[in-house]
Coordinates of C-alpha atoms in Angstrom, one line a residue:
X83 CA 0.0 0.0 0.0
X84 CA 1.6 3.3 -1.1
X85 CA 1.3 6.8 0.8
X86 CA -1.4 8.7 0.4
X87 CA -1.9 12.6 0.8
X88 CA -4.5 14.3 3.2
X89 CA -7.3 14.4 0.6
X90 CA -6.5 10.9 -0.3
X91 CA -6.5 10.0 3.2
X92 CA -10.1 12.0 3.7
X93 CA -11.8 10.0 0.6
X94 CA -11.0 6.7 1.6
X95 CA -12.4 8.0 5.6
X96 CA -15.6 8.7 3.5
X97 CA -16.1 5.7 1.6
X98 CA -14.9 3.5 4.2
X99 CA -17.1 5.1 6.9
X100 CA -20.7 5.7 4.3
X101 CA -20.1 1.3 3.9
X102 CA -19.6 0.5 7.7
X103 CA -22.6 2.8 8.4
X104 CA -25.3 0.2 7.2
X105 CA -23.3 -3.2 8.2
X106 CA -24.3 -4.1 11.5
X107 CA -25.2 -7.5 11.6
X108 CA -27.7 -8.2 13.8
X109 CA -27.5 -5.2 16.2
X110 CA -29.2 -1.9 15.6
X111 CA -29.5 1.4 16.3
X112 CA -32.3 1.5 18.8
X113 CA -32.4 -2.2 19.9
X114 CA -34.0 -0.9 23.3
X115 CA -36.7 1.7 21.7
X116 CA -39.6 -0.6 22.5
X117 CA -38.5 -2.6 25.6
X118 CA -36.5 -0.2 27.9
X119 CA -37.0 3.3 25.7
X120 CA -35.1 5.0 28.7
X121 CA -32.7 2.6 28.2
X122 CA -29.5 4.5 26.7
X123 CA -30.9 7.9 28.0
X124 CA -30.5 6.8 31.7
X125 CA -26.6 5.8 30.7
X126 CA -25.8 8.9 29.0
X127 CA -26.8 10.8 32.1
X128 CA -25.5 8.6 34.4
X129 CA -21.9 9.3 32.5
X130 CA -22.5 12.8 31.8
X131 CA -23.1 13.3 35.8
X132 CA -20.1 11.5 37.0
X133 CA -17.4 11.4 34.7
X134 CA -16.6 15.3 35.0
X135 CA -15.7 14.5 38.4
X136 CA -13.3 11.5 37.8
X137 CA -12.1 12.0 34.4
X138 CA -9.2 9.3 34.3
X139 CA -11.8 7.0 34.4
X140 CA -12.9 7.6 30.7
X141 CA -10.2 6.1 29.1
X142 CA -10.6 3.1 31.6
X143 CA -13.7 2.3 30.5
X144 CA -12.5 2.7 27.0
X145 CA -9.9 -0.1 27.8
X146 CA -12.1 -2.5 29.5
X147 CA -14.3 -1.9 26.1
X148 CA -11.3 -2.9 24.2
X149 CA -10.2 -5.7 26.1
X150 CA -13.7 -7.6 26.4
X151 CA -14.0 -7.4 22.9
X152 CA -11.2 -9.3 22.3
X153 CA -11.9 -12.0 24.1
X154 CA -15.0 -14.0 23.5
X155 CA -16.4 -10.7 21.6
X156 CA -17.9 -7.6 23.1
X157 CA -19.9 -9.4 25.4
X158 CA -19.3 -8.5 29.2
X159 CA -17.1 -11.4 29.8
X160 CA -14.3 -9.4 31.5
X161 CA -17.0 -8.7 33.8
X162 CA -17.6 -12.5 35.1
X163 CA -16.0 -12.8 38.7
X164 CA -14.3 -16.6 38.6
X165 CA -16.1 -19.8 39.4
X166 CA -14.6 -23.1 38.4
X167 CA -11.7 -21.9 36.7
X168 CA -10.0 -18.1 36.6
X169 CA -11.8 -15.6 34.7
X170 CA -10.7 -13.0 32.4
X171 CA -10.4 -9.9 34.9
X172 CA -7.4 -11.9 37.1
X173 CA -5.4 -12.1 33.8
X174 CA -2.9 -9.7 34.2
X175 CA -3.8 -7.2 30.9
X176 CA -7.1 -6.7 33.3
X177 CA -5.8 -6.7 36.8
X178 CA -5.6 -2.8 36.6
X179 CA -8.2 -2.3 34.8
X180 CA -11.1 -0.1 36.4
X181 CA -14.4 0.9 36.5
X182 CA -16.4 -2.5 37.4
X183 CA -18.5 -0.6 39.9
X184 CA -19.1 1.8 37.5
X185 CA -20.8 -0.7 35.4
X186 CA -22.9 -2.1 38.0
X187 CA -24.2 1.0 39.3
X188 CA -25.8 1.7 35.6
X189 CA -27.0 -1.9 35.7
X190 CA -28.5 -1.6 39.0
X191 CA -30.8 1.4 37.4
X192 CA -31.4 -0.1 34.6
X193 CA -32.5 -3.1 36.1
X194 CA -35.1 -1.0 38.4
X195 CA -36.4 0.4 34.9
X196 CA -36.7 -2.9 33.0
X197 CA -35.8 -5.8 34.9
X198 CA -33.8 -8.6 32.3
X199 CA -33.8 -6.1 28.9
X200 CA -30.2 -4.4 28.7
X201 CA -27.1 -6.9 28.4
X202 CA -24.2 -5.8 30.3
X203 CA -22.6 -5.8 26.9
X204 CA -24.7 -3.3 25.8
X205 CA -23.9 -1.3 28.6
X206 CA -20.0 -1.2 28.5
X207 CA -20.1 -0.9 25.0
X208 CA -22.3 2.5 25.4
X209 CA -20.6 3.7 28.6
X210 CA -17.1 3.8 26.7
X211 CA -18.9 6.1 23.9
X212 CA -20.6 8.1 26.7
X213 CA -17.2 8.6 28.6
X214 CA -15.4 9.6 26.0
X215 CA -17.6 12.2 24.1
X216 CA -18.3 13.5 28.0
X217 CA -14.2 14.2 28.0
X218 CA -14.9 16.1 25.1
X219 CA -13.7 13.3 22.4
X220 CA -15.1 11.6 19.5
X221 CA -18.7 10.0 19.3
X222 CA -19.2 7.0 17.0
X223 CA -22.5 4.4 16.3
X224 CA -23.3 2.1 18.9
X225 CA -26.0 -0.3 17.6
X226 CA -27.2 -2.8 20.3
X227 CA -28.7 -5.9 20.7
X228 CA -25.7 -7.8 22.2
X229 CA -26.2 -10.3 24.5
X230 CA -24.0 -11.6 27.5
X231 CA -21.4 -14.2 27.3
X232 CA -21.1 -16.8 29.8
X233 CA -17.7 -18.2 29.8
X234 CA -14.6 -16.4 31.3
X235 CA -11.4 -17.8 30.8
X236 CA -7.8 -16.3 32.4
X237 CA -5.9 -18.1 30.0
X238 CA -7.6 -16.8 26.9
X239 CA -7.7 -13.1 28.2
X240 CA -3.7 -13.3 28.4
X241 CA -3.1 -14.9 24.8
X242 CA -6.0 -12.8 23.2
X243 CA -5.5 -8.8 24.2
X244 CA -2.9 -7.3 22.5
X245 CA 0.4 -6.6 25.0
X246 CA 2.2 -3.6 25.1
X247 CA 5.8 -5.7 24.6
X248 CA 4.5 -6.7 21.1
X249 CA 6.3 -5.8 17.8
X250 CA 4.4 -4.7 14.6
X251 CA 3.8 -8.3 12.9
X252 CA 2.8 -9.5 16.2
X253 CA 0.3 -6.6 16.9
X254 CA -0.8 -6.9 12.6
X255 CA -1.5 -10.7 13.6
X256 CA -3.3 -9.8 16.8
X257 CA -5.7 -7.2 15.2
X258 CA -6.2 -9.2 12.1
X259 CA -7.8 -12.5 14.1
X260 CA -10.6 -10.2 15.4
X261 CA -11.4 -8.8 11.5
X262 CA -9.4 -5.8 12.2
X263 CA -6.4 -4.2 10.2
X264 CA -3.5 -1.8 9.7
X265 CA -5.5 1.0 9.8
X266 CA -7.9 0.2 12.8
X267 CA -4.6 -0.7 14.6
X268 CA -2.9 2.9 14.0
X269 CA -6.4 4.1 14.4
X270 CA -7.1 2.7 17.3
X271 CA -4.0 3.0 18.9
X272 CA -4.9 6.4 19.3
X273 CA -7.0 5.8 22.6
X274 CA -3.3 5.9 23.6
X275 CA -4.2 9.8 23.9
X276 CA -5.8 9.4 27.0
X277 CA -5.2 7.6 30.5
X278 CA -2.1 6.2 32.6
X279 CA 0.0 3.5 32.7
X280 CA 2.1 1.7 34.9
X281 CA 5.7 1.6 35.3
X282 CA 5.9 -2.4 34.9
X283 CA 4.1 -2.1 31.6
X284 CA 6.8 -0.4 29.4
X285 CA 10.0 -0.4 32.2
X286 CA 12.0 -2.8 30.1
X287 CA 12.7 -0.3 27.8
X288 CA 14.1 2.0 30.0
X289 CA 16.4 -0.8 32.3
X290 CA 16.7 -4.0 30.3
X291 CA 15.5 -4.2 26.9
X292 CA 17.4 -7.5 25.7
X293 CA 18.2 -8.8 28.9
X294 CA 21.8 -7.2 29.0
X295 CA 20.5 -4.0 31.2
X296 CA 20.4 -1.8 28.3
X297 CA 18.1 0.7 27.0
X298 CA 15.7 0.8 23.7
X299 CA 17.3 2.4 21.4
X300 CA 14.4 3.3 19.3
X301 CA 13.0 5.4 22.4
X302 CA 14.2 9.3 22.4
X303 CA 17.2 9.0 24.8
X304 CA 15.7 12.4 26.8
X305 CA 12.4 10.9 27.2
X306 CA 13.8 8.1 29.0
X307 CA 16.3 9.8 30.9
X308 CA 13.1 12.0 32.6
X309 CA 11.2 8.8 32.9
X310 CA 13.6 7.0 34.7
X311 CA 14.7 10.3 36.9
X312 CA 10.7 11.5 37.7
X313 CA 9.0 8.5 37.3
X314 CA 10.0 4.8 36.4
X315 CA 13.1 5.2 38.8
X316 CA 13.8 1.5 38.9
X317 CA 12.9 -2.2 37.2
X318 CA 10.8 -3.0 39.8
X319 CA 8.8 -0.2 40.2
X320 CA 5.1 -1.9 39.7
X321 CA 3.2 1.4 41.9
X322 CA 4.5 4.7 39.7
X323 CA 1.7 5.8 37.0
X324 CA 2.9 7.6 34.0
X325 CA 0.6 9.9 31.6
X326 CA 0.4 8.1 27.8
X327 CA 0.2 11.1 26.4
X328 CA 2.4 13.6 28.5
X329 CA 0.6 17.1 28.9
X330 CA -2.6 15.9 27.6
X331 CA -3.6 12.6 28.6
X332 CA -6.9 14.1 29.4
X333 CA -7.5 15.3 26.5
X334 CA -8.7 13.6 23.1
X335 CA -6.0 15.2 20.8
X336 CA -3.2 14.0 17.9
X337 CA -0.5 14.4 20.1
X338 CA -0.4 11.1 20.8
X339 CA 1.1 10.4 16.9
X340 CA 3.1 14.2 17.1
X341 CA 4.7 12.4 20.0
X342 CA 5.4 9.0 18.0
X343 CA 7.4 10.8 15.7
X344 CA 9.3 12.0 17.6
X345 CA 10.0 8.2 19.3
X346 CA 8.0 9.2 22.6
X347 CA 6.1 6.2 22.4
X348 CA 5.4 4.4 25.8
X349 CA 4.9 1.1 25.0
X350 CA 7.2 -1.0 22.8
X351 CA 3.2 -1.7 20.7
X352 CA 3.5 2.6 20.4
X353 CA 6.6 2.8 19.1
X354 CA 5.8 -0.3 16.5
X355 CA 3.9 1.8 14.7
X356 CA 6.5 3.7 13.3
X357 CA 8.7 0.5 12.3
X358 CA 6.6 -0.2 9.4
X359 CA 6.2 2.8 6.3
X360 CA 2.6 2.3 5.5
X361 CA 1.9 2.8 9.2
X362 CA 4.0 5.4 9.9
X363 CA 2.5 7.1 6.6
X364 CA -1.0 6.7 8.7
X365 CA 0.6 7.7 12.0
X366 CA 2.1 10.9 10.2
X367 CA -1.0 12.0 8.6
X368 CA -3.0 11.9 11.9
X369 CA -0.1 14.0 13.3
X370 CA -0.4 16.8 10.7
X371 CA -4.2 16.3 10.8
X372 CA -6.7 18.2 12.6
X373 CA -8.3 16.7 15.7
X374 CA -11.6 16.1 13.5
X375 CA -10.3 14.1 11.1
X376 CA -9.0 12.0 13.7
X377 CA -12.1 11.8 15.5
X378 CA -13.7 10.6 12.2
X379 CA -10.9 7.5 11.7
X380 CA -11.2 6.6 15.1
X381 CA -15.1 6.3 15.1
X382 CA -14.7 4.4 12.0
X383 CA -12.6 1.8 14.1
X384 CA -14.6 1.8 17.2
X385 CA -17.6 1.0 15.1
X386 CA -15.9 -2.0 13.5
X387 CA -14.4 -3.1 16.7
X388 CA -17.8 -2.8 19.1
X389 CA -19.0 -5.5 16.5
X390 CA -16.6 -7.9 17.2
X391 CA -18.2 -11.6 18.0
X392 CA -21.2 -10.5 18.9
X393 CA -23.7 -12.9 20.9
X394 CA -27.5 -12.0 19.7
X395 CA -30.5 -13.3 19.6
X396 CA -31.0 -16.5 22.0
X397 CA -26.6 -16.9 22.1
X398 CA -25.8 -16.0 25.9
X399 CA -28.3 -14.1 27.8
X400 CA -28.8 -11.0 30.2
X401 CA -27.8 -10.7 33.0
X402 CA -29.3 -9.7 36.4
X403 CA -25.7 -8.7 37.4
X404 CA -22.8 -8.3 35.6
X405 CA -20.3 -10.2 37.6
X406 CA -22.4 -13.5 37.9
X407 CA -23.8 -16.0 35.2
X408 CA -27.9 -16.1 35.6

């Protein structure tokens, strides 16, 4: 795939977006109209009313959106706690992940309005749109109609979510298993633009990259040298958060790619991008884009990815509470 230019870029945003519009599979806009019509309404202001006041949390729901879907789809099993074997949420991709209670809060209201209608799947898959337009980020489709998984597996959480060690091929194959490709990957590695991370998750770079106490040399040797001063001051460190996007990792913004070229990258998956030319092509037109354009490409992926392996009709079921098979 060659380079394209910014109005290149734009048409294929267009034509790609106008198809995905009307491919939904089963789901639909307005699943909930008839049986719960306050359905979505009540989750919008639920979000709109809290998230102002703990605005980190957007981008955690956005990653526990990401890393149900996949594994056994987007259907709420991240949410399961563990029965006869360990579920997904003890896998370490999702042992800092947040926002559980946040979840069941909604549920609990929306189980007071209509008992048994709205799938928890439904619910984190709206929240993470709600959060992230209430930060003042993009908005994308959410057709619903998913329904609730009921297998959780530890295992399958850890080999299926993408890790931050991974190279580009690895991260390609990863994203390409779930029907997603190059350009959802530099697409949606934009979410990167908001939220924390820990020191443990990216510290190798900075103390022991190949095992010989050495440094990454495809990270921006004055980066690291204030990482490891302020932050990530040893290997070990497994407390210290970091910003993804340093300056503005509450805000929805390109700086996340300006910073990519410029080999600030956090995780080893970040700085991937750049390794290979048609993503860096992607990853450099984002950085010289406006912030709408990529709101547009992102919604374009989110859309794609909130589809992935859905449960509907009478697959799964809905649950009375999120955390515990019916």
């Amino acid at each position: 795939m060659k380079q394209i230019n910014a109005c290149g870029f734009l048409l294929v945003v267009w034509v790609i977006f106008g198809s995905l519009s009307s491919v939904q599979g089963d789901l639909k806009i307005g699943f909930y109209n008839e049986s719960c019509p306050q359905a979505e309404k009540i989750i919008s202001e639920y979000v709109k009313k809290h998230i102002p006041h703990a605005p980190t949390l957007a981008a955690s729901l956005l990653r526990m959106h990401f890393h149900d879907c996949f594994v056994q789809g987007c259907d709420a099993s991240l949410l399961l706690n563990s029965s006869s074997q360990q579920a997904e949420k003890h896998a370490i991709p999702n042992q800092t992940v947040r926002g559980f209670d946040f979840i069941d809060r909604i549920k609990s209201l929306l189980e007071k309005e209509c008992p048994g209608i709205v799938s928890c799947a439904d619910i984190v898959s709206l929240v993470a749109r709600d959060a992230v337009v209430t930060i003042g980020g993009p908005t994308w489709k959410v057709p619903t109609g998913r329904r609730d998984g009921t297998v959780s597996n530890k295992t399958e959480a850890l080999n299926e979510i993408p890790a931050p060690t991974m190279n580009f091929s690895q991260l390609i194959t990863s994203f390409g298993k779930k029907g997603l490709d190059l350009n959802d990957l530099v697409w949606l590695s934009g979410a990167h633009t908001i939220g924390i991370a820990h020191c443990n998750s990216f510290s190798k770079r900075l103390y022991n990259f190949t095992g010989k106490f050495d440094q990454d040399p495809s990270i921006d040797p004055f980066y690291a040298a204030n990482l490891k001063k302020y932050k990530c001051k040893n290997l070990s460190d497994n407390t210290t958060f970091v910003e993804m996007d340093p300056g503005s990792f509450l805000t929805f913004d390109t700086d996340y790619y300006k910073n990519l070229l410029k080999r600030r990258g956090l995780f080893t998956s970040d700085a991937a991008l750049i390794t290979n030319a048609t993503a860096k092509a992607g990853v450099t037109t984002l950085a010289n884009s406006s912030d709408s354009v990529f709101f547009s490409v992102f919604a374009i992926s989110m859309e794609k990815m909130n589809q992935i392996e859905v449960k509907t009709g009478s697959e799964g079921e809905i649950r009375k509470h999120c955390a515990l098979v019916n």
